[in-house]
Amino acid sequence: MRRRHAQLGLSGVLATLVVFGLQVGAAWPDGAPPIGVGGQLTAAIQGAKLEFWPQRFAADRPLLSLLSLPLLRDRELKQFKGLYFQKLGQGMDMAEVDRAMEAAFARYDRTRDRGQLMRALRDLEARLRAYQPPPYAEEQFVYVAMGASISQGGGASPASRGWVYLVHKRLRRLFPAARVRNLAVGGTTTRHAREVQLPEALRCHPDVVTYTAGMNDLQYGVAAAEVRRNVDFVLVQLRAKTRAKIVMTLMPPGYRFPAFRLTLPKLRDRKRNVRPERVAQFNGVFRDLAARHGVQLVDIGSFLVHANSQAEVDALFSFDGVHPNNAGHAKIADIFWSGIRKALKPVSE
């Protein structure tokens, strides 16, 4: 990719980048955020040579100018993004917001009128702030998701098509009043799940909990022993203090993610951290803890392992090469739904 136009998109894709594609603000280890589209495109501006794979997005999307990148770093847009994820995670129906947001970015694509875009987003922000979720009651059926960006909806366009929300829709076929509370936060580790997400999960009185653990721990180089302590604590507390059926996943093979084919120097340490033996070590921890605590275990990386080619893998990822696209989220939803149905079998029959 050169210093001209990346074959991505603007009206839909720029909205996706601003609200869905970039990582939500978090405390990054050593001050370094996890890799993502923001880092990749910034590197492109600086002239780094990337082995990119955006060509397949060109057929049905307009060009995204790299000159739009300052907009992506706008503080107001970052605040809007954080508020969007917060309200989505609280269960707000985002259908109208998603349509209005894409329309606002489509106008910006035509006019490049930043003031008009910001006014539209401020109107949407007021709508988001007005939403207040009702309190959770023990008699309700509540689904809680814990984890990081993949559970949060990273890569889905819009984020409301992330796998957690697809699972929630299926749960509502069995339990029409089922509510969702998505506590996942992009870029976070099992320590965050233990210290921040778990207390809120307990307050929700969940009936089902899904937990995608360890993906950021893996790439940050966190020791498997620390991951074991954190995940074990979460499972012990959920088992002791809730009635929830818990479904966890094994670690997907991060070394097959498209982003790790990039030649950026910043990725060297993360490439070493996601090597196959580390993935196997983490998965050994998860298998042991699942058996010990009676947790249903699924494998969201199975479709990557059994793919016939790297091209087949790439087709399931968003253009940041780390997070699944809508097709990838749909596959993850199918896998988690299979585990949830097994866990709920006495209830759902």
Short mmCIF file of C-alpha atoms in Angstrom, two decimals:
data_model
loop_
_atom_site.label_atom_id
_atom_site.label_comp_id
_atom_site.label_asym_id
_atom_site.label_seq_id
_atom_site.Cartn_x
_atom_site.Cartn_y
_atom_site.Cartn_z
CA MET A 1 0.00 0.00 0.00
CA ARG A 2 1.48 3.38 -1.02
CA ARG A 3 0.87 6.97 0.04
CA ARG A 4 -2.21 7.41 -2.03
CA HIS A 5 -5.55 5.68 -1.45
CA ALA A 6 -6.17 2.48 0.44
CA GLN A 7 -8.90 0.44 -1.18
CA LEU A 8 -11.12 0.38 1.86
CA GLY A 9 -14.27 2.47 2.12
CA LEU A 10 -15.58 5.68 3.61
CA SER A 11 -19.31 5.98 4.11
CA GLY A 12 -19.67 2.62 5.83
CA VAL A 13 -16.04 1.84 6.51
CA LEU A 14 -15.06 5.21 8.00
CA ALA A 15 -17.98 4.91 10.39
CA THR A 16 -16.79 1.43 11.19
CA LEU A 17 -13.25 2.64 11.81
CA VAL A 18 -14.34 5.44 14.09
CA VAL A 19 -16.78 3.49 16.19
CA PHE A 20 -15.99 -0.16 15.65
CA GLY A 21 -12.56 -0.72 14.17
CA LEU A 22 -10.31 1.23 16.53
CA GLN A 23 -9.60 -0.08 20.00
CA VAL A 24 -11.59 1.41 22.87
CA GLY A 25 -9.39 3.40 25.23
CA ALA A 26 -7.74 1.25 27.86
CA ALA A 27 -4.58 1.10 29.91
CA TRP A 28 -2.15 -0.60 27.54
CA PRO A 29 0.81 -2.51 28.99
CA ASP A 30 4.03 -0.51 28.61
CA GLY A 31 2.05 2.27 26.96
CA ALA A 32 1.70 0.31 23.71
CA PRO A 33 -1.80 -0.24 22.31
CA PRO A 34 -2.60 -3.55 20.66
CA ILE A 35 -2.17 -3.63 16.92
CA GLY A 36 -5.15 -2.42 14.96
CA VAL A 37 -6.13 -0.61 11.83
CA GLY A 38 -5.15 2.76 13.31
CA GLY A 39 -1.58 1.61 13.84
CA GLN A 40 -1.36 -0.01 10.44
CA LEU A 41 -2.60 3.02 8.51
CA THR A 42 -0.45 5.41 10.51
CA ALA A 43 2.52 3.24 9.58
CA ALA A 44 1.43 3.44 5.96
CA ILE A 45 1.52 7.22 6.09
CA GLN A 46 5.02 7.06 7.49
CA GLY A 47 6.05 5.00 4.49
CA ALA A 48 6.25 1.56 6.08
CA LYS A 49 5.96 -1.30 3.61
CA LEU A 50 2.91 -3.43 4.40
CA GLU A 51 1.88 -6.71 2.90
CA PHE A 52 -1.76 -5.67 2.88
CA TRP A 53 -4.81 -7.53 1.65
CA PRO A 54 -7.50 -4.87 1.03
CA GLN A 55 -8.16 -5.66 -2.62
CA ARG A 56 -11.21 -7.79 -1.92
CA PHE A 57 -12.94 -4.78 -0.31
CA ALA A 58 -12.61 -2.67 -3.45
CA ALA A 59 -15.40 -4.29 -5.42
CA ASP A 60 -18.27 -2.86 -3.42
CA ARG A 61 -16.76 0.02 -1.42
CA PRO A 62 -15.51 3.49 -2.42
CA LEU A 63 -11.93 4.59 -1.79
CA LEU A 64 -10.83 5.77 1.64
CA SER A 65 -8.32 8.60 1.45
CA LEU A 66 -5.48 8.48 3.94
CA LEU A 67 -6.11 12.20 4.37
CA SER A 68 -9.17 11.21 6.40
CA LEU A 69 -7.00 9.74 9.15
CA PRO A 70 -6.86 12.91 11.27
CA LEU A 71 -10.62 12.61 11.56
CA LEU A 72 -10.23 9.15 13.04
CA ARG A 73 -8.09 10.55 15.84
CA ASP A 74 -10.58 13.29 16.70
CA ARG A 75 -11.29 13.40 20.44
CA GLU A 76 -15.03 13.89 19.95
CA LEU A 77 -15.21 10.83 17.74
CA LYS A 78 -13.32 8.77 20.31
CA GLN A 79 -15.78 9.88 22.99
CA PHE A 80 -18.70 9.01 20.72
CA LYS A 81 -17.18 5.60 20.06
CA GLY A 82 -16.83 4.87 23.76
CA LEU A 83 -20.41 5.95 24.46
CA TYR A 84 -21.69 3.82 21.58
CA PHE A 85 -20.01 0.70 22.94
CA GLN A 86 -21.21 1.46 26.46
CA LYS A 87 -24.87 1.74 25.45
CA LEU A 88 -24.69 -1.19 23.04
CA GLY A 89 -23.25 -3.31 25.83
CA GLN A 90 -26.10 -2.23 28.09
CA GLY A 91 -28.61 -3.63 25.63
CA MET A 92 -29.70 -0.55 23.66
CA ASP A 93 -31.21 -1.34 20.26
CA MET A 94 -28.82 0.35 17.85
CA ALA A 95 -30.68 -0.17 14.57
CA GLU A 96 -31.74 3.46 14.13
CA VAL A 97 -28.42 4.81 15.43
CA ASP A 98 -26.49 2.61 13.00
CA ARG A 99 -28.55 3.80 10.03
CA ALA A 100 -28.24 7.45 11.02
CA MET A 101 -24.52 7.15 11.60
CA GLU A 102 -23.83 5.58 8.24
CA ALA A 103 -25.95 8.26 6.56
CA ALA A 104 -23.91 10.95 8.34
CA PHE A 105 -20.65 9.47 7.10
CA ALA A 106 -22.07 9.07 3.59
CA ARG A 107 -22.78 12.83 3.58
CA TYR A 108 -19.27 13.50 4.85
CA ASP A 109 -17.91 11.32 2.05
CA ARG A 110 -19.62 13.59 -0.48
CA THR A 111 -19.07 16.99 1.15
CA ARG A 112 -16.07 16.61 3.50
CA ASP A 113 -18.00 18.99 5.77
CA ARG A 114 -16.63 18.12 9.21
CA GLY A 115 -18.97 20.54 11.00
CA GLN A 116 -22.03 18.86 9.52
CA LEU A 117 -20.70 15.45 10.52
CA MET A 118 -20.04 16.54 14.09
CA ARG A 119 -23.51 18.06 14.44
CA ALA A 120 -25.07 14.80 13.29
CA LEU A 121 -22.97 12.79 15.72
CA ARG A 122 -23.82 15.14 18.60
CA ASP A 123 -27.50 14.52 17.91
CA LEU A 124 -26.83 10.78 18.02
CA GLU A 125 -24.78 11.22 21.18
CA ALA A 126 -27.75 12.88 22.89
CA ARG A 127 -29.89 9.90 21.88
CA LEU A 128 -27.32 7.50 23.30
CA ARG A 129 -27.04 9.39 26.58
CA ALA A 130 -30.80 9.37 26.99
CA TYR A 131 -30.87 5.57 27.11
CA GLN A 132 -30.90 4.20 30.65
CA PRO A 133 -31.11 0.42 31.03
CA PRO A 134 -33.65 -0.84 33.54
CA PRO A 135 -32.22 -2.57 36.62
CA TYR A 136 -31.49 -6.26 36.42
CA ALA A 137 -33.80 -8.51 38.40
CA GLU A 138 -33.22 -12.09 39.47
CA GLU A 139 -36.41 -13.28 37.76
CA GLN A 140 -35.16 -12.10 34.34
CA PHE A 141 -33.11 -14.19 31.94
CA VAL A 142 -29.80 -12.35 31.57
CA TYR A 143 -26.91 -13.11 29.22
CA VAL A 144 -23.53 -11.61 30.17
CA ALA A 145 -20.51 -11.55 27.85
CA MET A 146 -16.99 -11.11 29.22
CA GLY A 147 -13.77 -10.66 27.28
CA ALA A 148 -12.05 -8.18 24.99
CA SER A 149 -12.52 -6.72 21.52
CA ILE A 150 -13.78 -9.81 19.72
CA SER A 151 -16.61 -10.11 22.23
CA GLN A 152 -17.15 -6.36 22.20
CA GLY A 153 -17.89 -6.48 18.48
CA GLY A 154 -14.53 -5.48 17.03
CA GLY A 155 -14.45 -5.96 13.26
CA ALA A 156 -18.22 -6.26 12.85
CA SER A 157 -19.92 -3.59 10.79
CA PRO A 158 -21.87 -2.35 12.62
CA ALA A 159 -20.77 -3.64 16.03
CA SER A 160 -24.35 -4.67 16.74
CA ARG A 161 -23.70 -7.53 14.30
CA GLY A 162 -20.97 -8.88 16.53
CA TRP A 163 -21.28 -12.48 17.63
CA VAL A 164 -22.48 -11.63 21.17
CA TYR A 165 -25.52 -9.83 19.77
CA LEU A 166 -26.22 -12.62 17.29
CA VAL A 167 -26.24 -15.05 20.21
CA HIS A 168 -28.56 -12.75 22.14
CA LYS A 169 -31.03 -12.78 19.26
CA ARG A 170 -31.06 -16.59 19.34
CA LEU A 171 -31.53 -16.62 23.10
CA ARG A 172 -34.60 -14.42 22.68
CA ARG A 173 -36.21 -17.15 20.58
CA LEU A 174 -36.04 -19.38 23.65
CA PHE A 175 -36.51 -16.65 26.26
CA PRO A 176 -38.34 -13.70 24.65
CA ALA A 177 -37.47 -11.30 27.48
CA ALA A 178 -33.76 -12.26 27.57
CA ARG A 179 -31.45 -9.31 28.16
CA VAL A 180 -27.81 -8.89 27.19
CA ARG A 181 -25.04 -7.18 29.12
CA ASN A 182 -21.78 -7.06 27.21
CA LEU A 183 -18.93 -6.21 29.58
CA ALA A 184 -16.12 -6.90 27.09
CA VAL A 185 -13.63 -4.08 26.49
CA GLY A 186 -11.18 -4.01 23.60
CA GLY A 187 -7.51 -4.38 24.42
CA THR A 188 -8.00 -5.71 27.94
CA THR A 189 -6.62 -8.83 29.60
CA THR A 190 -7.82 -11.45 32.07
CA ARG A 191 -6.80 -9.11 34.87
CA HIS A 192 -9.39 -6.59 33.67
CA ALA A 193 -11.99 -9.35 33.48
CA ARG A 194 -11.21 -10.31 37.07
CA GLU A 195 -11.05 -6.82 38.57
CA VAL A 196 -13.57 -4.85 36.50
CA GLN A 197 -15.89 -7.11 34.52
CA LEU A 198 -16.53 -9.78 37.15
CA PRO A 199 -18.07 -7.49 39.82
CA GLU A 200 -20.52 -6.10 37.27
CA ALA A 201 -21.31 -9.59 35.98
CA LEU A 202 -22.24 -10.69 39.50
CA ARG A 203 -24.58 -7.70 39.89
CA CYS A 204 -26.47 -8.74 36.74
CA HIS A 205 -27.60 -12.14 38.16
CA PRO A 206 -26.69 -13.88 34.86
CA ASP A 207 -28.20 -17.09 33.55
CA VAL A 208 -25.58 -17.48 30.81
CA VAL A 209 -22.03 -16.15 30.73
CA THR A 210 -19.71 -16.38 27.74
CA TYR A 211 -16.04 -15.68 28.33
CA THR A 212 -13.34 -15.17 25.71
CA ALA A 213 -10.22 -15.15 27.84
CA GLY A 214 -6.55 -14.62 27.24
CA MET A 215 -6.29 -13.32 23.69
CA ASN A 216 -4.61 -10.08 24.68
CA ASP A 217 -2.66 -11.77 27.46
CA LEU A 218 -1.18 -13.98 24.76
CA GLN A 219 0.03 -11.19 22.50
CA TYR A 220 1.23 -9.02 25.42
CA GLY A 221 3.39 -11.87 26.69
CA VAL A 222 1.52 -12.46 29.97
CA ALA A 223 2.58 -15.71 31.62
CA ALA A 224 0.20 -18.68 31.44
CA ALA A 225 0.39 -19.00 35.25
CA GLU A 226 -1.03 -15.50 35.70
CA VAL A 227 -3.79 -16.21 33.19
CA ARG A 228 -4.63 -19.39 35.11
CA ARG A 229 -4.97 -17.46 38.39
CA ASN A 230 -7.18 -14.79 36.86
CA VAL A 231 -9.49 -17.13 34.96
CA ASP A 232 -9.73 -19.56 37.87
CA PHE A 233 -10.81 -16.71 40.17
CA VAL A 234 -13.50 -15.58 37.70
CA LEU A 235 -14.90 -19.10 37.32
CA VAL A 236 -14.89 -19.77 41.06
CA GLN A 237 -16.82 -16.57 41.74
CA LEU A 238 -19.35 -17.13 38.95
CA ARG A 239 -19.94 -20.69 40.12
CA ALA A 240 -20.33 -19.70 43.77
CA LYS A 241 -22.43 -16.56 43.38
CA THR A 242 -24.61 -17.06 40.28
CA ARG A 243 -26.78 -19.69 38.62
CA ALA A 244 -25.09 -19.03 35.29
CA LYS A 245 -24.21 -21.62 32.70
CA ILE A 246 -20.69 -20.67 31.63
CA VAL A 247 -19.33 -21.16 28.13
CA MET A 248 -15.65 -20.48 27.39
CA THR A 249 -13.57 -20.84 24.28
CA LEU A 250 -10.16 -22.20 23.56
CA MET A 251 -7.58 -19.79 22.21
CA PRO A 252 -7.79 -19.29 18.43
CA PRO A 253 -4.54 -19.73 16.47
CA GLY A 254 -3.45 -16.09 16.39
CA TYR A 255 -0.45 -17.01 14.28
CA ARG A 256 -2.90 -17.56 11.39
CA PHE A 257 -4.46 -14.09 11.71
CA PRO A 258 -3.75 -12.01 8.59
CA ALA A 259 -2.19 -9.16 10.60
CA PHE A 260 0.69 -11.33 11.67
CA ARG A 261 1.85 -11.56 8.06
CA LEU A 262 2.71 -7.86 8.20
CA THR A 263 6.37 -6.91 8.17
CA LEU A 264 6.15 -4.08 10.71
CA PRO A 265 9.00 -4.15 13.26
CA LYS A 266 6.50 -3.39 16.04
CA LEU A 267 4.88 -6.77 15.43
CA ARG A 268 7.98 -8.84 16.06
CA ASP A 269 7.41 -9.35 19.78
CA ARG A 270 3.72 -10.04 19.30
CA LYS A 271 4.48 -12.57 16.58
CA ARG A 272 6.75 -14.39 19.02
CA ASN A 273 4.07 -14.26 21.71
CA VAL A 274 1.37 -15.85 19.54
CA ARG A 275 3.50 -18.75 18.33
CA PRO A 276 1.81 -22.19 18.33
CA GLU A 277 3.43 -23.51 21.51
CA ARG A 278 2.15 -20.52 23.52
CA VAL A 279 -1.36 -21.02 22.14
CA ALA A 280 -1.18 -24.70 23.10
CA GLN A 281 -0.01 -23.77 26.60
CA PHE A 282 -2.93 -21.39 27.15
CA ASN A 283 -5.39 -23.92 25.78
CA GLY A 284 -4.07 -26.52 28.21
CA VAL A 285 -4.88 -24.10 31.03
CA PHE A 286 -8.41 -23.54 29.71
CA ARG A 287 -9.13 -27.24 29.27
CA ASP A 288 -8.01 -27.93 32.83
CA LEU A 289 -10.08 -25.10 34.33
CA ALA A 290 -13.17 -25.96 32.29
CA ALA A 291 -13.05 -29.56 33.48
CA ARG A 292 -12.46 -28.49 37.09
CA HIS A 293 -15.34 -26.03 37.19
CA GLY A 294 -17.85 -27.77 34.95
CA VAL A 295 -17.65 -25.13 32.23
CA GLN A 296 -18.80 -25.78 28.66
CA LEU A 297 -15.79 -25.39 26.36
CA VAL A 298 -15.94 -24.46 22.67
CA ASP A 299 -13.27 -23.70 20.10
CA ILE A 300 -13.85 -20.55 18.07
CA GLY A 301 -10.58 -21.11 16.25
CA SER A 302 -11.66 -24.42 14.78
CA PHE A 303 -12.75 -22.90 11.48
CA LEU A 304 -9.30 -21.31 11.12
CA VAL A 305 -7.44 -24.52 11.86
CA HIS A 306 -9.49 -26.48 9.34
CA ALA A 307 -9.48 -23.82 6.60
CA ASN A 308 -8.21 -25.06 3.26
CA SER A 309 -6.09 -22.00 2.56
CA GLN A 310 -4.88 -18.71 3.99
CA ALA A 311 -7.21 -16.94 1.55
CA GLU A 312 -10.14 -18.75 3.17
CA VAL A 313 -8.93 -17.51 6.56
CA ASP A 314 -8.45 -13.94 5.32
CA ALA A 315 -12.01 -13.83 4.00
CA LEU A 316 -13.30 -14.08 7.60
CA PHE A 317 -11.35 -11.08 8.92
CA SER A 318 -11.99 -7.36 8.82
CA PHE A 319 -9.40 -5.20 7.11
CA ASP A 320 -7.40 -4.78 10.33
CA GLY A 321 -6.42 -8.44 10.06
CA VAL A 322 -7.04 -9.06 13.76
CA HIS A 323 -10.79 -8.95 14.27
CA PRO A 324 -13.38 -11.06 12.43
CA ASN A 325 -15.63 -9.43 9.87
CA ASN A 326 -19.38 -10.07 9.80
CA ALA A 327 -18.88 -13.52 8.28
CA GLY A 328 -16.32 -14.37 10.96
CA HIS A 329 -18.61 -13.12 13.73
CA ALA A 330 -21.42 -15.26 12.35
CA LYS A 331 -19.20 -18.35 12.54
CA ILE A 332 -18.18 -17.53 16.11
CA ALA A 333 -21.84 -17.07 17.02
CA ASP A 334 -22.65 -20.52 15.62
CA ILE A 335 -19.86 -22.09 17.67
CA PHE A 336 -20.84 -20.38 20.91
CA TRP A 337 -24.51 -21.09 20.30
CA SER A 338 -23.75 -24.80 20.05
CA GLY A 339 -22.06 -24.64 23.45
CA ILE A 340 -24.86 -22.60 25.00
CA ARG A 341 -27.50 -25.04 23.76
CA LYS A 342 -25.58 -27.90 25.36
CA ALA A 343 -25.26 -25.99 28.61
CA LEU A 344 -28.97 -25.07 28.60
CA LYS A 345 -30.24 -28.42 27.35
CA PRO A 346 -32.47 -29.25 30.37
CA VAL A 347 -33.96 -25.74 30.17
CA SER A 348 -34.45 -25.44 26.43
CA GLU A 349 -35.96 -28.85 25.76
#
